[in-house]
Coordinates of C-alpha atoms and ligand atoms in Angstrom, one line a residue:
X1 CA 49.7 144.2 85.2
X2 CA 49.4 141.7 82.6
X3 CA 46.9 141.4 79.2
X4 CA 43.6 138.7 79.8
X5 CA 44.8 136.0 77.5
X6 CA 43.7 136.6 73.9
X7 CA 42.9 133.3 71.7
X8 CA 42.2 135.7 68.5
X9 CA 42.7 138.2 66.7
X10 CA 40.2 141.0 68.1
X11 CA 40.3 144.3 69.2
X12 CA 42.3 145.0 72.0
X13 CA 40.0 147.0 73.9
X14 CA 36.2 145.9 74.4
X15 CA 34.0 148.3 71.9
X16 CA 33.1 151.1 73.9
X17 CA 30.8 153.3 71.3
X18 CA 30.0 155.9 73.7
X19 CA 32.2 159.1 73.1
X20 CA 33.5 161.7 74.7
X21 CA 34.2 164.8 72.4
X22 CA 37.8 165.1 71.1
X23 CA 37.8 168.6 69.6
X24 CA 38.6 168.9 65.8
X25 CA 42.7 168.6 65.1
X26 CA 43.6 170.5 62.1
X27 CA 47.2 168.6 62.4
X28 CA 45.5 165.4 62.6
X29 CA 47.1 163.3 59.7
X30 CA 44.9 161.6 57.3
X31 CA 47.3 159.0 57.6
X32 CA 46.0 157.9 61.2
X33 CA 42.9 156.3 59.5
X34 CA 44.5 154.2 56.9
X35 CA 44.9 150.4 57.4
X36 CA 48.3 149.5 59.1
X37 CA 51.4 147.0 57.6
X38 CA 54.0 145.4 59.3
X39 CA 57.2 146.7 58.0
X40 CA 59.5 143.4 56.5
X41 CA 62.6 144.2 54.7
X42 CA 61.8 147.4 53.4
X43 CA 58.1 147.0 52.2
X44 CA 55.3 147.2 54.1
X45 CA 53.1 144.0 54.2
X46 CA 49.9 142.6 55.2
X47 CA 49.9 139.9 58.2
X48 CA 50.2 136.5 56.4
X49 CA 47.0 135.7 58.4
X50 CA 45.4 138.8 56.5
X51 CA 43.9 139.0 59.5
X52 CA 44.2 143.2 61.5
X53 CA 43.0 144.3 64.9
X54 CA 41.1 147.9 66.2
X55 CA 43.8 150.4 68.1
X56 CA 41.5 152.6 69.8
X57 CA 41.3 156.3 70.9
X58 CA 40.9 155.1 75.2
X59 CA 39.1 159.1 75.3
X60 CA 36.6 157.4 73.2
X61 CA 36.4 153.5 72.9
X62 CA 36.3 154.4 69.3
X63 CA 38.1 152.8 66.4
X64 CA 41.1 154.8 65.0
X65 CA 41.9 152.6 62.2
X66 CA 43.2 148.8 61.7
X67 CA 46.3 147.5 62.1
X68 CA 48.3 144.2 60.8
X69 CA 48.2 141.3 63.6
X70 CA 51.0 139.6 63.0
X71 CA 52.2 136.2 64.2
X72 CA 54.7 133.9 63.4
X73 CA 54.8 133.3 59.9
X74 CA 55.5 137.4 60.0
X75 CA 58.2 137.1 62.9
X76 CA 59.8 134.3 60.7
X77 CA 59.8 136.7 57.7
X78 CA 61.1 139.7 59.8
X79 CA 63.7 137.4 61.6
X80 CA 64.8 136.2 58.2
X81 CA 65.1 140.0 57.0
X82 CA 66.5 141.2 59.9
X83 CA 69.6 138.0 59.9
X84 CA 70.0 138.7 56.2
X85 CA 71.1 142.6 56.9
X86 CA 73.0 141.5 59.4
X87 CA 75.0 139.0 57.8
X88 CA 75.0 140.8 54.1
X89 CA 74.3 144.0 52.5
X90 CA 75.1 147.8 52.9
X91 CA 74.0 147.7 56.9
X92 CA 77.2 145.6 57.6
X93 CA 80.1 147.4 55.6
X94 CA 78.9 150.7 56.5
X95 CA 81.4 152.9 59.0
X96 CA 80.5 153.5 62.5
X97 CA 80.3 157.6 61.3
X98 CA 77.6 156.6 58.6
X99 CA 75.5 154.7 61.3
X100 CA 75.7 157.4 63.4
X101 CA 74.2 159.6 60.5
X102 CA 71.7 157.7 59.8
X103 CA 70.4 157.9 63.6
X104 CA 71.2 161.3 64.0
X105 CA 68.9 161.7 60.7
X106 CA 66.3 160.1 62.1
X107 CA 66.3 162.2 65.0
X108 CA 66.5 165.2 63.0
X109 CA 63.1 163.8 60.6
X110 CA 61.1 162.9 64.1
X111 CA 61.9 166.1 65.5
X112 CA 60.4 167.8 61.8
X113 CA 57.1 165.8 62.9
X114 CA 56.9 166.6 66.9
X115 CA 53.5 167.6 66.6
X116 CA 52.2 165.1 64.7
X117 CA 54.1 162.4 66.9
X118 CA 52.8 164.3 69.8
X119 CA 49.3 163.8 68.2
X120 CA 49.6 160.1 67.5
X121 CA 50.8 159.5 70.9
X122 CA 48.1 161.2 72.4
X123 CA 45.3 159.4 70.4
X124 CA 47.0 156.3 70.8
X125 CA 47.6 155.8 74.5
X126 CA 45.6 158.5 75.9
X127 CA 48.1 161.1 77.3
X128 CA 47.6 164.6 77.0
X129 CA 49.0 165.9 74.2
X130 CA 50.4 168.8 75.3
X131 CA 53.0 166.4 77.4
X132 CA 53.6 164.3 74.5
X133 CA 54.9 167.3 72.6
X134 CA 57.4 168.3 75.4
X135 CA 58.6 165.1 77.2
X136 CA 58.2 162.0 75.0
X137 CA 58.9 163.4 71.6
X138 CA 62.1 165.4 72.9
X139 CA 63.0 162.7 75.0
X140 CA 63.2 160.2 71.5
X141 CA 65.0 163.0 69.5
X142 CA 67.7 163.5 72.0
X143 CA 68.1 159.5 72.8
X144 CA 68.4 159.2 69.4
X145 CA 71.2 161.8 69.0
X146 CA 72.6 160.7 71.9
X147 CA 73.0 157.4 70.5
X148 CA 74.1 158.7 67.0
X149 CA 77.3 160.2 69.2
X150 CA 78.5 156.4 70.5
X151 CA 78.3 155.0 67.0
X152 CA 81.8 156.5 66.6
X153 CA 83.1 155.6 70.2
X154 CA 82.3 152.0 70.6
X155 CA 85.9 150.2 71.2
X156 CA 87.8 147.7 72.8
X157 CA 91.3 147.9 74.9
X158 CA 94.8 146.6 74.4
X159 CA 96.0 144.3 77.4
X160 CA 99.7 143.5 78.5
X161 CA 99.8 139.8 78.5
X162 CA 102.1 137.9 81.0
X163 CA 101.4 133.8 79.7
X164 CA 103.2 132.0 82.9
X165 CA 103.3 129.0 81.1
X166 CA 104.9 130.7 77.6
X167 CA 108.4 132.5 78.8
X168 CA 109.5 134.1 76.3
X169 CA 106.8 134.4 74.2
X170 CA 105.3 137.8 73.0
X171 CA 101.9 138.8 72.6
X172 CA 99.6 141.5 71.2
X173 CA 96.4 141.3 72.6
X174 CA 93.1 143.2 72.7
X175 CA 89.4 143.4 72.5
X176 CA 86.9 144.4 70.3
X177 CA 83.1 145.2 70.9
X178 CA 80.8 143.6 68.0
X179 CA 77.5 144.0 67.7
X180 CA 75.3 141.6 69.4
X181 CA 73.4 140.3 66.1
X182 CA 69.5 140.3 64.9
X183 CA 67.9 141.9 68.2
X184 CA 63.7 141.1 69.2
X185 CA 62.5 144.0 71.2
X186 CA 59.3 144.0 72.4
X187 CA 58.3 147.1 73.8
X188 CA 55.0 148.6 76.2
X189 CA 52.1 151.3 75.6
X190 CA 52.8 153.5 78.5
X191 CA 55.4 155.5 76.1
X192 CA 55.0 154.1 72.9
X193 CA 57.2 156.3 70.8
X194 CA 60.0 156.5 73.3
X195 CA 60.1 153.1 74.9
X196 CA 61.1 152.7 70.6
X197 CA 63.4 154.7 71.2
X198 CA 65.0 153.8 73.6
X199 CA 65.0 149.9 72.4
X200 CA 65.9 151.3 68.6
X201 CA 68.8 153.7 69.5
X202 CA 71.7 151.9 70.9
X203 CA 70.8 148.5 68.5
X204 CA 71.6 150.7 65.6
X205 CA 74.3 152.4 67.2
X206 CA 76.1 149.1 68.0
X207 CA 74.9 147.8 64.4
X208 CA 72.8 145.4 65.6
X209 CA 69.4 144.7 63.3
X210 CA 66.2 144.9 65.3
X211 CA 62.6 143.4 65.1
X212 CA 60.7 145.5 67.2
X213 CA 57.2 144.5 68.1
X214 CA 54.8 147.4 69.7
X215 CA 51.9 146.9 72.2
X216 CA 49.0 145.8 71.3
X217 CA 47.4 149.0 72.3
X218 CA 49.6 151.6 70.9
X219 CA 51.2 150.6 67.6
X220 CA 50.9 154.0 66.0
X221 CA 53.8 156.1 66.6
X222 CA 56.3 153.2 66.2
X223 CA 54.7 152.5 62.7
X224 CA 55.1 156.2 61.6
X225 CA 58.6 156.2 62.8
X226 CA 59.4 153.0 60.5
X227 CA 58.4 155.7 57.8
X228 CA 61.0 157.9 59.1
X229 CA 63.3 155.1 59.3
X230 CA 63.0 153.9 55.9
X231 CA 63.2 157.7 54.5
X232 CA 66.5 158.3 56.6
X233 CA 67.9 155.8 54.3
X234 CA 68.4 152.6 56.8
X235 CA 69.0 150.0 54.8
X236 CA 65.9 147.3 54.2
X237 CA 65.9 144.9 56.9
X238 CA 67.6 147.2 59.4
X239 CA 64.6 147.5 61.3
X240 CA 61.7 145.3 60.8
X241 CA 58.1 146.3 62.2
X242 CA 55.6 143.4 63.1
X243 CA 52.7 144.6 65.1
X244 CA 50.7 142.0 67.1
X245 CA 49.2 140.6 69.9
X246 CA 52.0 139.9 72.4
X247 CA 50.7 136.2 73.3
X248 CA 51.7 136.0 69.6
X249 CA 53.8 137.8 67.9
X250 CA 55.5 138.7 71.3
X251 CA 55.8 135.3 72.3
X252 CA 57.0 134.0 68.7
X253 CA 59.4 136.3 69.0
X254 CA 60.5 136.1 72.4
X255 CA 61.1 132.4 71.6
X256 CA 62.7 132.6 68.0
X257 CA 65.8 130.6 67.2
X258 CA 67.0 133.2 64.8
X259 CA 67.5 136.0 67.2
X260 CA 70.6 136.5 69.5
X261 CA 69.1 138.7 71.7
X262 CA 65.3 139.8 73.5
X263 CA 65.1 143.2 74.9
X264 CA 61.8 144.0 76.7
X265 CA 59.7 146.4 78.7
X266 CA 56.6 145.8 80.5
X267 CA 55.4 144.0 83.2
X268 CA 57.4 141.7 85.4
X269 CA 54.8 138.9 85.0
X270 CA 55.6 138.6 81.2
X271 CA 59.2 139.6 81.5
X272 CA 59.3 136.3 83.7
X273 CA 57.8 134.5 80.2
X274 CA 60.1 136.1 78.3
X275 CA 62.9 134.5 80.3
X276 CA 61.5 131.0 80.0
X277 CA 61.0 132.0 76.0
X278 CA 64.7 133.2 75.9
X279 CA 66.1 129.8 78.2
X280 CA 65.5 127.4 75.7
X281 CA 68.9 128.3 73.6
X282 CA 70.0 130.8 76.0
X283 CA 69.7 133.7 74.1
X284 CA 70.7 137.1 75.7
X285 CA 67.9 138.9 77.2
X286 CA 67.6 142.2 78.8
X287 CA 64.7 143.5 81.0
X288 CA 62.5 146.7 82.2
X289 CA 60.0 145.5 84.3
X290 CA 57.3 146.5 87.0
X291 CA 58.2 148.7 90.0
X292 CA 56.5 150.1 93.4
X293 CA 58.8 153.0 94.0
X294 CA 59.0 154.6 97.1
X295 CA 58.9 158.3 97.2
X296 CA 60.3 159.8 100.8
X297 CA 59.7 163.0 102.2
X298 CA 62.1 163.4 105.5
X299 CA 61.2 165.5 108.4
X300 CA 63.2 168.5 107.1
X301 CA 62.3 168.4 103.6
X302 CA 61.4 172.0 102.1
X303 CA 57.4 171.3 101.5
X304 CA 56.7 173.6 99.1
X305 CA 59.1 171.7 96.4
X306 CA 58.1 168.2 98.1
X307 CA 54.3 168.5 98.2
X308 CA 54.1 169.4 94.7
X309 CA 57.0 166.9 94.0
X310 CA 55.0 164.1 95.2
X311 CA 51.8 164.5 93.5
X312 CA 53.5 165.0 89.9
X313 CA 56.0 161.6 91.3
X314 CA 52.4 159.5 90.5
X315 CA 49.9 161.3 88.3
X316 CA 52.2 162.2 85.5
X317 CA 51.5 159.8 82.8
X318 CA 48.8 158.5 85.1
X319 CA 50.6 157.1 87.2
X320 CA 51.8 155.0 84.1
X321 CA 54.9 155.0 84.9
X322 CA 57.3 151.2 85.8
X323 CA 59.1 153.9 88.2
X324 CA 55.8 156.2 89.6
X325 CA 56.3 157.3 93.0
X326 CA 53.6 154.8 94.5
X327 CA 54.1 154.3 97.8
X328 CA 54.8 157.9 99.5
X329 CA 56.5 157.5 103.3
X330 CA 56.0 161.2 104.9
X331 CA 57.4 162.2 108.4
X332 CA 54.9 162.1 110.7
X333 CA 55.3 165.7 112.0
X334 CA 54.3 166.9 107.8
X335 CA 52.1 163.9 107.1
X336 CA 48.5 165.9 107.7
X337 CA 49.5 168.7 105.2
X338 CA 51.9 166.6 102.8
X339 CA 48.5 164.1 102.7
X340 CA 46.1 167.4 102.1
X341 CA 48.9 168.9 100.1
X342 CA 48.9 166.0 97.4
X343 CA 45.0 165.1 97.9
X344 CA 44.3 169.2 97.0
X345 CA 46.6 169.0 93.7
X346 CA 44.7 165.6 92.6
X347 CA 41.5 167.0 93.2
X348 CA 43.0 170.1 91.3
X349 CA 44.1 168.1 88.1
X350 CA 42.2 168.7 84.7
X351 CA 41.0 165.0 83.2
X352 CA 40.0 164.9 80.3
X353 CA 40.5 163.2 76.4
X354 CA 44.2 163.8 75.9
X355 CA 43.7 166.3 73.0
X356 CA 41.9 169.3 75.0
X357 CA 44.6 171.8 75.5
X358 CA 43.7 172.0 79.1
X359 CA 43.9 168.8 79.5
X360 CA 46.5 167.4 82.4
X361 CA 45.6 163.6 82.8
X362 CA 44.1 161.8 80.1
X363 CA 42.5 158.2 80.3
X364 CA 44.0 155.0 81.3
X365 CA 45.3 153.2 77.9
X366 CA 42.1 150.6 77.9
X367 CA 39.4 149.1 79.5
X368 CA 41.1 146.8 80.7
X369 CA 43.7 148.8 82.6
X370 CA 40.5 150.3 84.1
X371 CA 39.4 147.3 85.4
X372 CA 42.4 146.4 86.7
X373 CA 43.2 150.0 88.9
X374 CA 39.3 150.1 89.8
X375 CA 40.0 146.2 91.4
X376 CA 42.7 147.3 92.8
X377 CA 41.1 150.3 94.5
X378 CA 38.3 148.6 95.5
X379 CA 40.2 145.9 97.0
X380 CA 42.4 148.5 99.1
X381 CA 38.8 150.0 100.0
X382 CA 37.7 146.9 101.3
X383 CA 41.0 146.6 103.6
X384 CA 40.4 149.5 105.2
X385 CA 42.3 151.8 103.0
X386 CA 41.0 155.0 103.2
X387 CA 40.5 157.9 99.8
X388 CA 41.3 161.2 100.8
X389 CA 41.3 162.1 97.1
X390 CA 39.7 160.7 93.8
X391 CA 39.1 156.8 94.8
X392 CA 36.6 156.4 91.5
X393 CA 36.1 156.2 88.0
X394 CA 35.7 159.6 86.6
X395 CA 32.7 160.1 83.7
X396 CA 30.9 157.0 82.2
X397 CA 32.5 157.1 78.7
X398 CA 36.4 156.5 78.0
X399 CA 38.6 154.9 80.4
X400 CA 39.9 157.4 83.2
X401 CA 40.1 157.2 86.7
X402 CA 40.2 159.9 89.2
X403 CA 43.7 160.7 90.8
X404 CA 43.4 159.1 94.3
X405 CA 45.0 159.3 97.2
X406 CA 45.0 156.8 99.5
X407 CA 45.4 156.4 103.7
X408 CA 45.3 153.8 106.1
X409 CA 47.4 151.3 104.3
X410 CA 48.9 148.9 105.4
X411 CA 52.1 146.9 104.7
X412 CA 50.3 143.5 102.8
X413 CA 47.7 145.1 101.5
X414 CA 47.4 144.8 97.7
X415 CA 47.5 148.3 96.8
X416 CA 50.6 148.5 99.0
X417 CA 52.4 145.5 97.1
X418 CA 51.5 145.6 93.5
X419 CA 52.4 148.0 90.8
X420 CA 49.0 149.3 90.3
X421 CA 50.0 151.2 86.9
X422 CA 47.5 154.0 87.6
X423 CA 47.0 157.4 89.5
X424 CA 46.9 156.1 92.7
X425 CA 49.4 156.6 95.7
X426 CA 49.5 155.1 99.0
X427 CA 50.2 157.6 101.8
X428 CA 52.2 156.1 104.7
X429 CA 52.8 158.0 108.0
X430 CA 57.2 157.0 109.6
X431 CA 59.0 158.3 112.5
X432 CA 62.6 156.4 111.9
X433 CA 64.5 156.3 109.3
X434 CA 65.9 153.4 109.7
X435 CA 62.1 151.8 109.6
X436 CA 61.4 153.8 106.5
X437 CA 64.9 152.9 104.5
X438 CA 63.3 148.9 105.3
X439 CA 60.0 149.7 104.2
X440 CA 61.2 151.7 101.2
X441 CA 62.9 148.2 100.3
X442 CA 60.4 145.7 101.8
X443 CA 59.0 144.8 98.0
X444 CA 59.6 142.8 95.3
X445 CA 60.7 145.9 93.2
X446 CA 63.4 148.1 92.8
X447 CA 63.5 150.4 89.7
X448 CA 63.2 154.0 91.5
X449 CA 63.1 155.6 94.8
X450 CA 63.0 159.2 96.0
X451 CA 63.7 161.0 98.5
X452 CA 63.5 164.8 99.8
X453 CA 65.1 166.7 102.3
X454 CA 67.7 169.1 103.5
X455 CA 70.1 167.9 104.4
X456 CA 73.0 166.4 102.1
X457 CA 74.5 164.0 104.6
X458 CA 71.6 162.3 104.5
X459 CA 70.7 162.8 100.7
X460 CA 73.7 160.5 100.1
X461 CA 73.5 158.0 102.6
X462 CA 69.5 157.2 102.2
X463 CA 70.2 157.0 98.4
X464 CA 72.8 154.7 99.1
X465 CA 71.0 152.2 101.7
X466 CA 67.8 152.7 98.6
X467 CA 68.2 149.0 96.9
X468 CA 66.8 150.7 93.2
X469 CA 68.4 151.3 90.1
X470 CA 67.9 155.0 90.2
X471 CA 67.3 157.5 93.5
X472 CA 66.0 160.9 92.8
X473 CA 66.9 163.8 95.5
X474 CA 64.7 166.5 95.6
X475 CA 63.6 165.9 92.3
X476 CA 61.3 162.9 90.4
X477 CA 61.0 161.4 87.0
X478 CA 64.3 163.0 85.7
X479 CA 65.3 161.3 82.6
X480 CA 68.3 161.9 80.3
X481 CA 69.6 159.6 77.5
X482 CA 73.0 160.0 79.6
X483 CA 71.9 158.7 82.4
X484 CA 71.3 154.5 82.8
X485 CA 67.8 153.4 83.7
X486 CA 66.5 149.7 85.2
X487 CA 65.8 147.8 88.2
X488 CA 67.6 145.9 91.2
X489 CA 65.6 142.7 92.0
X490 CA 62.1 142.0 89.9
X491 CA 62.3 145.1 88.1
X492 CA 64.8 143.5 85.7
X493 CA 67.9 142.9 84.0
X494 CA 70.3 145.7 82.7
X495 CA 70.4 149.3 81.6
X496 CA 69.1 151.4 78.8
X497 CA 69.8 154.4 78.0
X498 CA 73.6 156.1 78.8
X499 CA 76.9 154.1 77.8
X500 CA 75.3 151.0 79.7
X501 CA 73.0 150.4 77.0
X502 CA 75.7 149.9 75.0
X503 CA 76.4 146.7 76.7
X504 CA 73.5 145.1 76.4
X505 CA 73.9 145.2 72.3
X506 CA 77.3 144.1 72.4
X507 CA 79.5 141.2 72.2
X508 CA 83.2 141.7 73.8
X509 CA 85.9 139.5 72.0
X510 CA 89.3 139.0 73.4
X511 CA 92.1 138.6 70.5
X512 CA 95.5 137.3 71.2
X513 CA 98.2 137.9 68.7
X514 CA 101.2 135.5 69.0
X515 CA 104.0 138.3 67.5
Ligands
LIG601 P1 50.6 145.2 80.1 O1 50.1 144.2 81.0 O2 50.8 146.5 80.7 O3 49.9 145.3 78.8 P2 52.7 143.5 79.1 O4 53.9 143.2 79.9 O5 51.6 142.5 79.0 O6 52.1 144.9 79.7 O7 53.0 144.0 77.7 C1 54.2 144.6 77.3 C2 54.6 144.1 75.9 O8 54.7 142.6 76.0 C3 53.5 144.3 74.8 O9 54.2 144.5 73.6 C4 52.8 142.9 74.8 O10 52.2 142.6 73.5 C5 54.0 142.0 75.0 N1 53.6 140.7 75.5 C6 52.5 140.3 76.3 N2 52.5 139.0 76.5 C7 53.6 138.5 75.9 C8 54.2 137.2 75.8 N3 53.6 136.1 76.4 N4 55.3 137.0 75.1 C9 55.9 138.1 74.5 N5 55.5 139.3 74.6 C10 54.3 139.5 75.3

């Protein structure tokens, strides 16, 4: 999935002034209709351009407010602020105990504002906001403390030193973990708030400084948290926010000389043009890209846990998700009513804008996401995939698409090989296991992979022939801040969140003491 080219600054979503009703908020904060700054060294600050760009509620096409397109000049400004706090200032003498503090403040000030985060988030991106309040606002809280906990615990080793070519000679040696330096993170829409998160957390913890650059689509919630930032008390420059367009603000930033390190999510088509950005003084980069996760229900799986399993695996988030359960391989003796079983839930699901309370899927972030899943099902259609579920665009106004389950696919088909990024899963029938562990790692991808059965023999050794970074038993989209997260092959570079996350913020130097 990857943005149309964007020569200026516009709107990231074609005006759409038809409307489907939100109902009235009365925690709505006035706040979400002011214009939008990019946060530089403390103060928040027009685009040098002047210029600003719509973020739109995708329920409603409509205009929530403007927002600062930055560029450049702003990512030179931020880089600048961002170097300075590294190099000088309180950011750099402060202990590890009062970093971890300061994050654990943080967390403590965005879990004061859940609902209103939970609000932004749903406006922003479309989800419903009834999920937004119980999975991606906790999920940033905890991370956050989490990561407030290894501010304290970040050290090196000692090392006894045998020199063959210095008899006699004693050493002391050991290492040290530094922080990495001034950080770019560039982060998606599909979970604004905690995709921050989860880029912001273990930068601060290591005591990196960060310029962090939102989607396009979504800046919202990440501007509200540089609020919460700046009134935990980070120090100015800590954290610098420069919203934007990613073909420029991203890619000035991907490409900056002044950064040591680019961190990324989003799709594996611009993580490939951040690595070209990145090559030219071979900056450090980290990645968390695409995916086409296979979800596999074995002949002896309990159903009623499976079935259900399945159908949340891709339409949570709507489908959403880098590691949705996309491609769903089902035993041919349950395939029927594993098939019937997921079509029924899909056809069950609630869609609507992501503020009804009885809302369960909301629309697809923007028209263009729309386009792309509708191409993508119409081009399965016209291979001879098959819709036992959804297969459409649901209503006229907004951007949502019915949860769809699709049959008759084949290995090669588009649908079949491409993250689609929407609520659409493929439905393949396997009698071997063997054939299914191959198909299950016949793609490109390799961020997640599921499987459900019964057996525990086979629990282990399926999730250890699965080539993905994580394997879920019995169980799908489990996340914990303990636990790392990223992809084998195209699905990227590293791990965020748990201890490994650590590592991709820090520098390890080897000292050798001559005693
Ligand atoms: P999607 O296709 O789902 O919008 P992207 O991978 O295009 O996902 O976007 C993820 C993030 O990458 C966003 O913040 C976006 O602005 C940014 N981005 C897009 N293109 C570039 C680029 N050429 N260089 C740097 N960042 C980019």
């Amino acid at each position: 999935m990857k943005a149309a080219s964007r020569t200026s600054v516009r709107s990231p979503r074609s005006k759409n002034t038809s409307s489907t009703s939100v109902p009235a908020q009365p925690e709505l904060p006035g706040w979400i209709r002011e214009p939008k700054h990019l946060l530089i060294n403390g103060k928040w600050v027009e685009a040098a351009s002047g210029e600003s760009f719509a973020t739109v509620d995708p329920a409603s096409g409509s205009t929530l407010c403007h927002v600062a397109a930055g560029a450049k000049e702003d990512i030179d400004q931020a880089v600048a602020a961002a170097r300075n706090a590294f190099e000088s200032g309180p950011w750099r003498s402060m202990t590890a105990s009062e970093r971890g503090r300061l994050i654990w403040r943080l967390a403590d000030l965005l879990e004061e504002h859940a609902d209103e985060f939970a609000t932004l988030e749903s406006l922003d991106n479309g989800k419903p906001r009834a999920v937004a309040r119980v999975a991606d606002v906790p999920l940033a809280v905890d991370l956050f403390r989490y990561m407030a906990g290894w501010a304290t615990k970040i050290h090196g080793s000692t090392f006894p030193i045998s020199v063959p070519y210095a008899p006699g000679a004693q050493f002391f040696s050991y290492t040290q973990r530094e922080p990495i330096g001034v950080v770019g993170q560039i982060i998606p829409w599909n979970f604004p708030l905690l995709m921050a998160a989860w880029k912001l957390g273990p930068a601060l913890a290591t005591g990196c400084t960060v310029v962090l650059k939102p989607a396009e689509q979504t800046p919202l919630s990440a501007l509200r948290l540089g609020e919460l930032i700046q009134q935990a008390g980070f120090p100015d420059g800590v954290v610098n926010i420069v919203t934007g367009f990613g073909e420029t603000a991203g890619a000035a930033l991907a490409g900056h000389p002044g950064i040591d390190k680019v961190a990324f999510t989003g799709s594996t088509e611009v993580g490939k043009l951040i690595v070209r950005a990145a090559s030219h003084d071979l900056k450090k980069v980290s990645l968390e890209l695409g995916g086409k996760s296979p979800n596999i229900v074995l002949a002896d799986a309990d159903l009623e846990t499976a079935i259900p399993g399945a159908a949340s695996a891709i339409f949570f988030n709507h489908g959403q998700c880098c590691c949705a359960g996309s491609r769903l391989y089902v035993h041919k003796k349950h395939f029927d009513q594993v098939v019937e079983g997921v079509a029924s839930a899909a056809r069950k699901i609630k869609v609507g804008p992501g503020l009804s309370p009885d809302t369960e899927m909301g629309p697809l972030v923007s028209e263009e996401q729309l386009n792309r899943v509708m191409g993508l099902l119409k081009s399965g259609q016209s291979e001879g995939a098959k819709p036992v579920a959804g297969g459409s665009r649901h209503g006229k106004a907004g951007y949502f698409v019915q949860p769809t389950v699709l049959v008759n696919t084949q290995p090669g088909m588009r649908v079949m090989e491409e993250e689609i990024f929407g609520p659409v899963v493929c439905a393949v029938p396997f009698t071997d296991e063997e054939e299914v562990i191959r198909s299950a790692n016949g793609n490109i991808y390799g961020l997640a992979a599921a499987v459900w059965t019964s057996n525990l023999s086979k629990a282990h050794r399926i999730a250890s022939a699965l080539r993905a970074g994580t394997v879920w038993v019995n169980c799908y989209n489990i996340f914990d801040a303990a636990l790392p997260f990223g992809g084998y092959k195209q699905s990227g570079w590293g791990r965020e969140m748990g201890a490994e996350a650590l590592e991709l913020y820090t520098e390890t130097k080897a000292v050798c003491v001559r005693l």
